[in-house]
């Protein structure tokens, strides 16, 4: 990303909000038990989008296409503990600011502009909201005037990725492909999930990458966002690896592969794996501008329902099973989400970004977890990530009872070596279709078998 890219984005914002000042806070440090020891800081994506250093306590004030950066005044004590701030020249060449000022000047500049005229966005972090309240006299609100105009403008600018963003996402996805190859390559019976997490961290740290979310590395793939690494991989297990690299500019990757730990799917594992991979390829193939993402979700749901009917796990007509939501016993999340500066891009805006104006989220279990339900546009980047999970809490709960008449538990029992399978690609919507940005990482069952254990033992 160059300064010219940020200037272009600020000018576009000015076209949408002429003469209106916009206040973007990088965010505040979160600390452990005292301010000297902080958690790793990562600036707000809305702030990063318009160009500012990834440092806490900074503010971008943008007016008519020009940005002034406010940063904490140089402080000798801070320099002793944390080193010098970036030089003015360095900041200027990276971001092209109108001016760089001390935060102490912000109050006065805001009152000159008329603080009630200034638009801002709320943060998910309470300290950052208090920081904004101190300057603006209010906590910004997504649903209230005047900030709602800024929410609309930012969604319009960030929903489709500009060329600079597309090339950053490509880098993040390529990096994630490399990362997956290392983790899958180190997988074999006897290795622990923790050791695999160690391999992942080593690649991340040595390249200067950050995780775009907490990596999932687990043989208990039925736990959708399994945050623990407590198992040892065993012969006959499937391993689910869902991870993403965030590159220096902040853009994210997000890929999932599921592999047999011993390098060979059993016939039952392969049967279900191939259904999930078909759901991935058939829904992905429909991607094009104008296609509604909910239609892709439906395609994936139908492929899964049909596959499970053919195996005898579900009984009935696939269309009817999907209509009543029975497939969600096994595929209970949405097909995907937007990807950008956030791995679930702009989901801090809730269904405003995920759903078309006037469209409501379904209350039917399964569909209720669909995060993205809008028409695709060229430049959007989305994940396609169908899955199959045997989740005791669903099968033995009210949902299992509700669908008892279409579920053959004896047949399901034969597939007990399949706990969780997810396959996830990242796809760019192009003018005439799509480009699978993660095509370099195979999904076919015979090819993912080759990835397992392909590197020397850890
Ligand atoms: N694990 C987060 C996601 O794939 O959406
Ligand atoms: Mn993922
Ligand atoms: Mn994802």
XYZ file of C-alpha atoms and ligand atoms in Angstrom:
465
model
C 0.000 0.000 0.000
C 1.389 3.422 -0.896
C 0.466 6.932 0.231
C -1.283 7.451 -3.128
C -3.710 4.603 -2.351
C -4.684 6.205 0.958
C -5.099 9.650 -0.667
C -7.414 8.145 -3.256
C -9.600 6.606 -0.530
C -9.761 9.899 1.404
C -10.846 11.712 -1.768
C -13.600 9.171 -2.345
C -14.786 9.736 1.215
C -14.837 13.495 0.525
C -17.085 12.898 -2.515
C -19.555 11.115 -0.255
C -19.316 13.468 2.713
C -18.294 16.851 1.269
C -17.252 19.387 3.888
C -17.877 16.974 6.778
C -15.035 16.155 9.172
C -14.460 12.483 10.010
C -12.768 11.345 13.217
C -11.152 7.885 13.197
C -9.485 6.601 16.359
C -6.763 3.948 16.029
C -7.846 2.604 19.440
C -6.477 2.315 22.958
C -4.080 -0.220 24.381
C -5.622 -2.999 26.438
C -3.428 -3.849 29.358
C -3.043 -6.823 31.634
C -2.828 -5.805 35.279
C -1.160 -2.423 34.773
C -0.574 -0.053 31.840
C 3.077 -0.997 31.335
C 2.158 -4.494 30.164
C -0.207 -4.451 27.249
C -1.773 -7.058 24.978
C -0.512 -6.854 21.387
C -2.114 -3.800 19.801
C -3.925 -3.823 16.469
C -5.486 -0.569 15.192
C -9.120 -0.309 14.075
C -9.609 -1.472 10.475
C -11.621 1.646 9.571
C -8.669 3.816 10.636
C -6.131 1.579 8.836
C -8.228 1.730 5.661
C -7.685 5.483 5.342
C -3.986 5.267 6.217
C -2.379 5.656 9.624
C 0.340 3.876 11.604
C -0.633 0.778 13.572
C -0.140 2.562 16.914
C -2.470 3.127 19.844
C -3.897 6.506 20.849
C -3.698 8.038 17.352
C -6.512 9.909 15.577
C -7.051 10.601 11.887
C -9.144 13.683 11.197
C -10.180 13.679 7.550
C -11.772 16.680 5.864
C -12.314 17.238 2.146
C -9.928 14.443 1.215
C -7.060 15.530 3.442
C -5.997 13.802 6.652
C -4.342 15.220 9.741
C -2.730 12.718 12.093
C -2.862 13.429 15.832
C -0.527 11.379 17.985
C 0.462 11.382 21.636
C 3.109 14.047 22.280
C 6.678 12.685 22.384
C 7.395 11.539 25.898
C 10.885 10.864 27.225
C 9.688 8.177 29.625
C 7.773 6.380 26.890
C 10.860 6.524 24.701
C 12.926 4.931 27.480
C 10.549 1.970 27.750
C 9.212 1.575 24.221
C 11.676 3.342 21.937
C 11.273 6.441 19.785
C 8.100 7.193 17.791
C 8.269 6.933 14.012
C 9.856 9.993 12.425
C 7.697 12.643 10.780
C 9.431 12.012 7.443
C 8.724 8.298 7.605
C 5.041 8.851 8.421
C 4.745 11.471 5.721
C 6.191 9.244 3.023
C 4.003 6.287 3.988
C 0.693 8.094 4.432
C 0.833 11.623 2.950
C -0.785 13.619 5.772
C -1.773 17.258 5.487
C -0.205 17.728 8.920
C 1.036 15.678 11.857
C 0.104 17.218 15.205
C 0.177 16.427 18.893
C -3.001 15.031 20.413
C -3.024 18.026 22.753
C -4.120 20.178 19.792
C -7.094 18.001 18.887
C -9.624 19.573 21.266
C -9.064 23.041 19.924
C -9.141 21.910 16.271
C -12.414 20.067 16.879
C -14.046 23.133 18.407
C -12.896 25.264 15.454
C -14.579 22.771 13.105
C -17.663 22.552 15.326
C -17.506 19.280 17.232
C -21.195 18.523 16.561
C -20.401 18.385 12.839
C -17.785 15.643 13.279
C -18.709 12.042 12.376
C -17.135 9.002 14.044
C -17.587 5.231 14.426
C -18.047 3.329 17.685
C -15.459 0.781 18.775
C -15.958 -2.697 20.235
C -13.483 -1.617 22.933
C -14.848 0.313 25.923
C -11.634 2.271 26.559
C -11.613 3.503 22.953
C -15.239 4.617 23.273
C -14.314 6.552 26.438
C -11.380 8.108 24.545
C -13.758 9.281 21.795
C -16.301 10.530 24.313
C -13.599 12.706 25.844
C -13.062 14.512 22.525
C -16.506 14.382 20.950
C -18.692 14.668 24.049
C -20.567 11.511 22.975
C -19.957 7.868 22.147
C -20.563 7.382 18.399
C -23.577 5.236 17.505
C -24.083 3.052 14.411
C -27.803 3.670 14.355
C -28.004 7.329 15.262
C -27.567 10.545 13.357
C -25.068 11.870 12.496
C -22.716 8.839 12.509
C -24.996 6.634 10.436
C -23.920 8.612 7.325
C -20.314 7.650 7.991
C -21.291 3.991 8.467
C -22.978 4.051 5.040
C -19.984 5.742 3.393
C -17.449 3.331 4.897
C -19.545 0.298 3.905
C -19.734 1.649 0.355
C -15.964 2.141 0.190
C -14.898 -1.096 1.882
C -17.522 -3.567 0.608
C -15.737 -4.076 -2.718
C -11.964 -4.234 -2.481
C -10.025 -1.698 -4.563
C -6.993 -2.882 -6.541
C -4.526 -2.119 -3.765
C -6.659 -4.107 -1.309
C -7.016 -6.999 -3.753
C -3.274 -7.334 -4.059
C -2.865 -7.272 -0.264
C -5.550 -9.975 0.143
C -3.802 -12.060 -2.523
C -0.597 -11.824 -0.457
C -2.431 -12.746 2.728
C -4.071 -15.758 1.062
C -0.779 -16.922 -0.497
C 0.843 -16.634 2.927
C -2.000 -18.659 4.437
C -1.497 -21.340 1.772
C 2.183 -21.552 2.839
C 1.132 -21.732 6.467
C -1.368 -24.528 5.797
C 1.271 -26.513 3.911
C 3.595 -26.333 6.910
C 0.953 -27.331 9.486
C -0.478 -30.151 7.355
C 3.038 -31.243 6.391
C 3.982 -31.596 10.063
C 0.831 -33.612 10.885
C 1.118 -37.323 11.576
C -0.008 -39.749 14.301
C 1.666 -39.023 17.645
C 2.127 -35.278 17.065
C 0.167 -33.023 19.426
C -2.116 -30.158 18.445
C 0.133 -27.905 20.560
C 3.178 -28.903 18.545
C 1.318 -28.030 15.357
C 0.358 -24.678 16.869
C 4.080 -24.206 17.553
C 4.888 -24.879 13.889
C 2.251 -22.338 12.856
C 3.603 -19.711 15.263
C 7.143 -20.253 14.016
C 6.134 -19.553 10.406
C 4.071 -16.530 11.478
C 6.790 -15.001 13.629
C 9.657 -15.624 11.243
C 7.772 -13.912 8.410
C 6.460 -11.016 10.510
C 2.862 -12.135 9.983
C 0.067 -12.054 12.550
C -2.857 -14.482 12.850
C -6.047 -12.904 11.466
C -8.006 -14.879 14.133
C -7.223 -17.578 16.690
C -6.094 -20.587 14.647
C -8.150 -23.780 14.916
C -6.053 -26.958 14.813
C -8.049 -29.884 16.088
C -9.023 -33.505 15.695
C -12.303 -32.470 17.392
C -13.477 -30.708 14.238
C -17.098 -30.857 15.409
C -16.282 -27.964 17.783
C -16.637 -25.204 15.214
C -14.209 -22.698 16.693
C -12.233 -25.061 18.909
C -9.923 -22.742 20.869
C -7.871 -25.457 22.630
C -4.947 -27.615 21.564
C -5.262 -30.514 23.972
C -5.224 -33.645 21.780
C -2.581 -35.919 20.366
C -3.207 -36.863 16.734
C -4.046 -40.550 16.381
C -4.154 -42.997 13.505
C -7.665 -42.821 12.015
C -8.373 -39.211 13.113
C -9.303 -36.371 10.820
C -7.509 -33.081 11.529
C -9.209 -29.734 10.850
C -6.925 -26.719 10.353
C -8.588 -23.292 9.976
C -6.134 -20.406 10.008
C -5.363 -17.070 8.423
C -2.428 -14.742 7.998
C -2.782 -11.005 8.486
C -0.116 -9.187 6.461
C 1.498 -5.931 7.598
C -1.114 -3.700 5.957
C -3.781 -5.487 8.031
C -5.453 -7.524 5.236
C -6.489 -11.075 6.106
C -6.467 -14.606 4.764
C -8.740 -17.425 6.020
C -8.443 -21.046 4.814
C -9.574 -24.409 6.148
C -8.465 -27.872 5.172
C -9.404 -31.198 6.748
C -7.078 -34.155 6.310
C -6.665 -37.754 7.482
C -3.879 -37.781 10.064
C -2.357 -41.006 8.666
C -2.472 -39.749 5.069
C -5.367 -41.942 3.939
C -9.101 -41.339 4.296
C -11.175 -44.343 5.328
C -14.041 -45.129 2.947
C -16.522 -43.517 5.360
C -14.387 -40.391 5.778
C -13.874 -40.112 2.029
C -17.589 -40.480 1.320
C -18.473 -37.491 3.518
C -15.374 -35.473 2.610
C -16.275 -35.724 -1.084
C -19.806 -34.440 -0.357
C -18.411 -31.385 1.449
C -15.917 -30.748 -1.342
C -18.697 -30.990 -3.906
C -20.756 -28.472 -1.883
C -17.708 -26.175 -1.987
C -17.053 -26.514 -5.714
C -20.703 -26.317 -6.825
C -21.442 -23.190 -4.794
C -18.114 -21.572 -5.696
C -18.737 -22.176 -9.398
C -21.906 -20.029 -9.287
C -20.075 -16.936 -8.031
C -20.583 -13.885 -10.249
C -21.774 -10.310 -9.867
C -25.535 -10.183 -9.324
C -25.741 -13.660 -7.757
C -27.218 -13.631 -4.258
C -24.959 -15.227 -1.639
C -27.982 -16.890 -0.014
C -28.433 -18.830 -3.288
C -24.896 -20.193 -2.941
C -25.654 -21.203 0.631
C -28.728 -23.020 -0.651
C -26.717 -24.824 -3.329
C -24.220 -26.030 -0.720
C -27.059 -27.093 1.597
C -28.725 -29.072 -1.213
C -25.505 -30.859 -2.170
C -24.994 -31.844 1.464
C -28.615 -32.960 1.919
C -28.510 -34.954 -1.297
C -25.194 -36.585 -0.384
C -26.471 -37.564 3.059
C -29.655 -38.996 1.532
C -27.536 -41.085 -0.854
C -25.541 -42.420 2.092
C -28.782 -43.131 3.971
C -28.041 -40.808 6.893
C -30.991 -38.547 6.005
C -34.275 -39.758 4.538
C -36.496 -37.821 2.124
C -36.306 -35.349 -0.740
C -33.203 -33.097 -0.517
C -35.235 -29.980 -1.467
C -37.741 -30.671 1.308
C -35.019 -31.478 3.832
C -33.319 -28.150 3.100
C -36.659 -26.317 3.192
C -37.370 -27.638 6.683
C -33.748 -27.098 7.802
C -32.896 -30.757 8.497
C -29.496 -30.487 6.744
C -28.517 -27.979 9.468
C -28.222 -30.893 11.885
C -24.895 -31.444 10.080
C -24.169 -28.104 8.322
C -25.209 -25.571 10.915
C -23.290 -22.439 9.908
C -23.406 -20.081 6.956
C -21.492 -20.697 3.727
C -19.185 -17.728 4.207
C -18.469 -14.089 4.913
C -16.748 -11.034 3.485
C -12.955 -10.868 3.855
C -10.862 -7.697 3.911
C -9.074 -5.759 6.624
C -11.072 -7.876 9.068
C -11.292 -11.588 8.509
C -15.063 -11.218 8.988
C -15.002 -7.901 7.233
C -16.909 -5.042 8.868
C -18.993 -7.371 11.014
C -18.757 -4.660 13.657
C -21.559 -3.130 11.515
C -23.700 -6.253 12.103
C -26.344 -7.189 9.545
C -26.103 -3.762 7.933
C -23.086 -5.098 6.055
C -24.148 -8.747 5.847
C -27.711 -8.264 4.622
C -29.362 -6.226 1.859
C -31.443 -3.273 2.978
C -34.843 -4.546 4.048
C -33.696 -8.189 4.287
C -34.047 -9.847 7.679
C -32.010 -12.753 9.006
C -34.009 -15.996 9.063
C -34.884 -17.439 12.462
C -34.584 -21.023 11.152
C -31.692 -22.852 12.795
C -28.766 -22.955 10.352
C -29.952 -20.100 8.147
C -29.909 -17.992 11.296
C -26.107 -18.362 11.215
C -25.788 -17.030 7.656
C -23.595 -13.929 8.065
C -23.675 -12.833 4.435
C -26.892 -12.526 2.469
C -26.516 -9.986 -0.288
C -25.975 -9.768 -4.015
C -22.362 -10.236 -4.995
C -20.536 -7.361 -6.670
C -17.243 -7.355 -8.601
C -14.426 -6.658 -6.136
C -16.035 -8.386 -3.163
C -13.915 -11.070 -1.505
C -15.825 -13.875 0.195
C -15.116 -17.222 1.775
C -16.819 -20.420 0.642
C -16.662 -22.813 3.579
C -19.222 -25.601 3.773
C -18.896 -28.245 6.437
C -20.246 -31.441 7.970
C -20.189 -31.910 11.742
C -21.456 -34.650 14.046
C -22.310 -32.506 17.065
C -23.706 -34.403 20.079
C -25.357 -31.255 21.476
C -27.468 -30.945 18.295
C -28.116 -34.624 17.595
C -29.088 -35.361 21.206
C -31.017 -32.138 21.726
C -34.339 -30.690 20.515
C -33.130 -30.439 16.906
C -32.315 -34.158 16.849
C -35.807 -34.855 18.195
C -37.461 -32.530 15.706
C -35.798 -34.327 12.794
C -35.878 -37.871 14.236
C -38.247 -38.938 11.422
C -35.721 -38.071 8.679
C -32.561 -39.226 10.454
C -31.254 -42.811 10.390
C -29.088 -43.062 13.492
C -27.967 -46.628 12.674
C -26.506 -45.502 9.369
C -24.994 -42.408 11.020
C -23.248 -44.719 13.481
C -21.325 -46.284 10.580
C -19.772 -42.850 9.942
C -18.601 -42.362 13.504
C -15.005 -41.765 12.395
C -16.172 -38.461 10.894
C -16.433 -35.790 13.561
C -15.968 -32.548 11.660
C -15.010 -31.563 8.124
C -14.761 -28.005 6.801
C -13.157 -26.890 3.539
C -12.687 -23.156 3.053
C -11.490 -21.104 0.091
C -11.202 -17.331 -0.393
C -12.735 -16.061 -3.625
C -12.614 -12.727 -5.460
C -15.757 -11.762 -7.393
C -14.629 -10.521 -10.826
C -16.518 -8.636 -13.575
C -17.463 -11.863 -15.290
C -17.294 -14.495 -12.569
C -14.759 -15.297 -9.892
C -11.153 -16.064 -9.101
C -10.381 -18.647 -6.432
C -7.480 -16.964 -4.605
C -6.635 -20.154 -2.719
C -6.613 -22.493 -5.698
C -2.938 -23.316 -5.018
C -3.975 -25.318 -1.957
C -5.746 -28.438 -3.240
C -9.031 -29.711 -1.856
C -9.560 -33.020 -3.714
C -9.422 -35.952 -1.297
C -6.589 -37.690 -3.179
C -4.527 -34.475 -3.199
C -4.976 -33.413 0.431
C -3.811 -36.899 1.438
C -0.471 -36.007 -0.171
C -0.117 -32.862 1.979
C -0.205 -34.762 5.268
C 3.149 -35.600 6.846
C 5.032 -34.342 3.792
C 7.572 -32.425 5.934
C 10.160 -33.890 8.296
C 8.896 -34.739 11.812
C 8.689 -31.909 14.390
N -12.755 -19.559 11.635
C -13.366 -18.394 11.210
C -13.984 -18.548 9.903
O -13.571 -19.343 9.101
O -14.902 -17.862 9.587
Mn -11.719 -19.954 8.568
Mn -14.053 -18.066 7.306
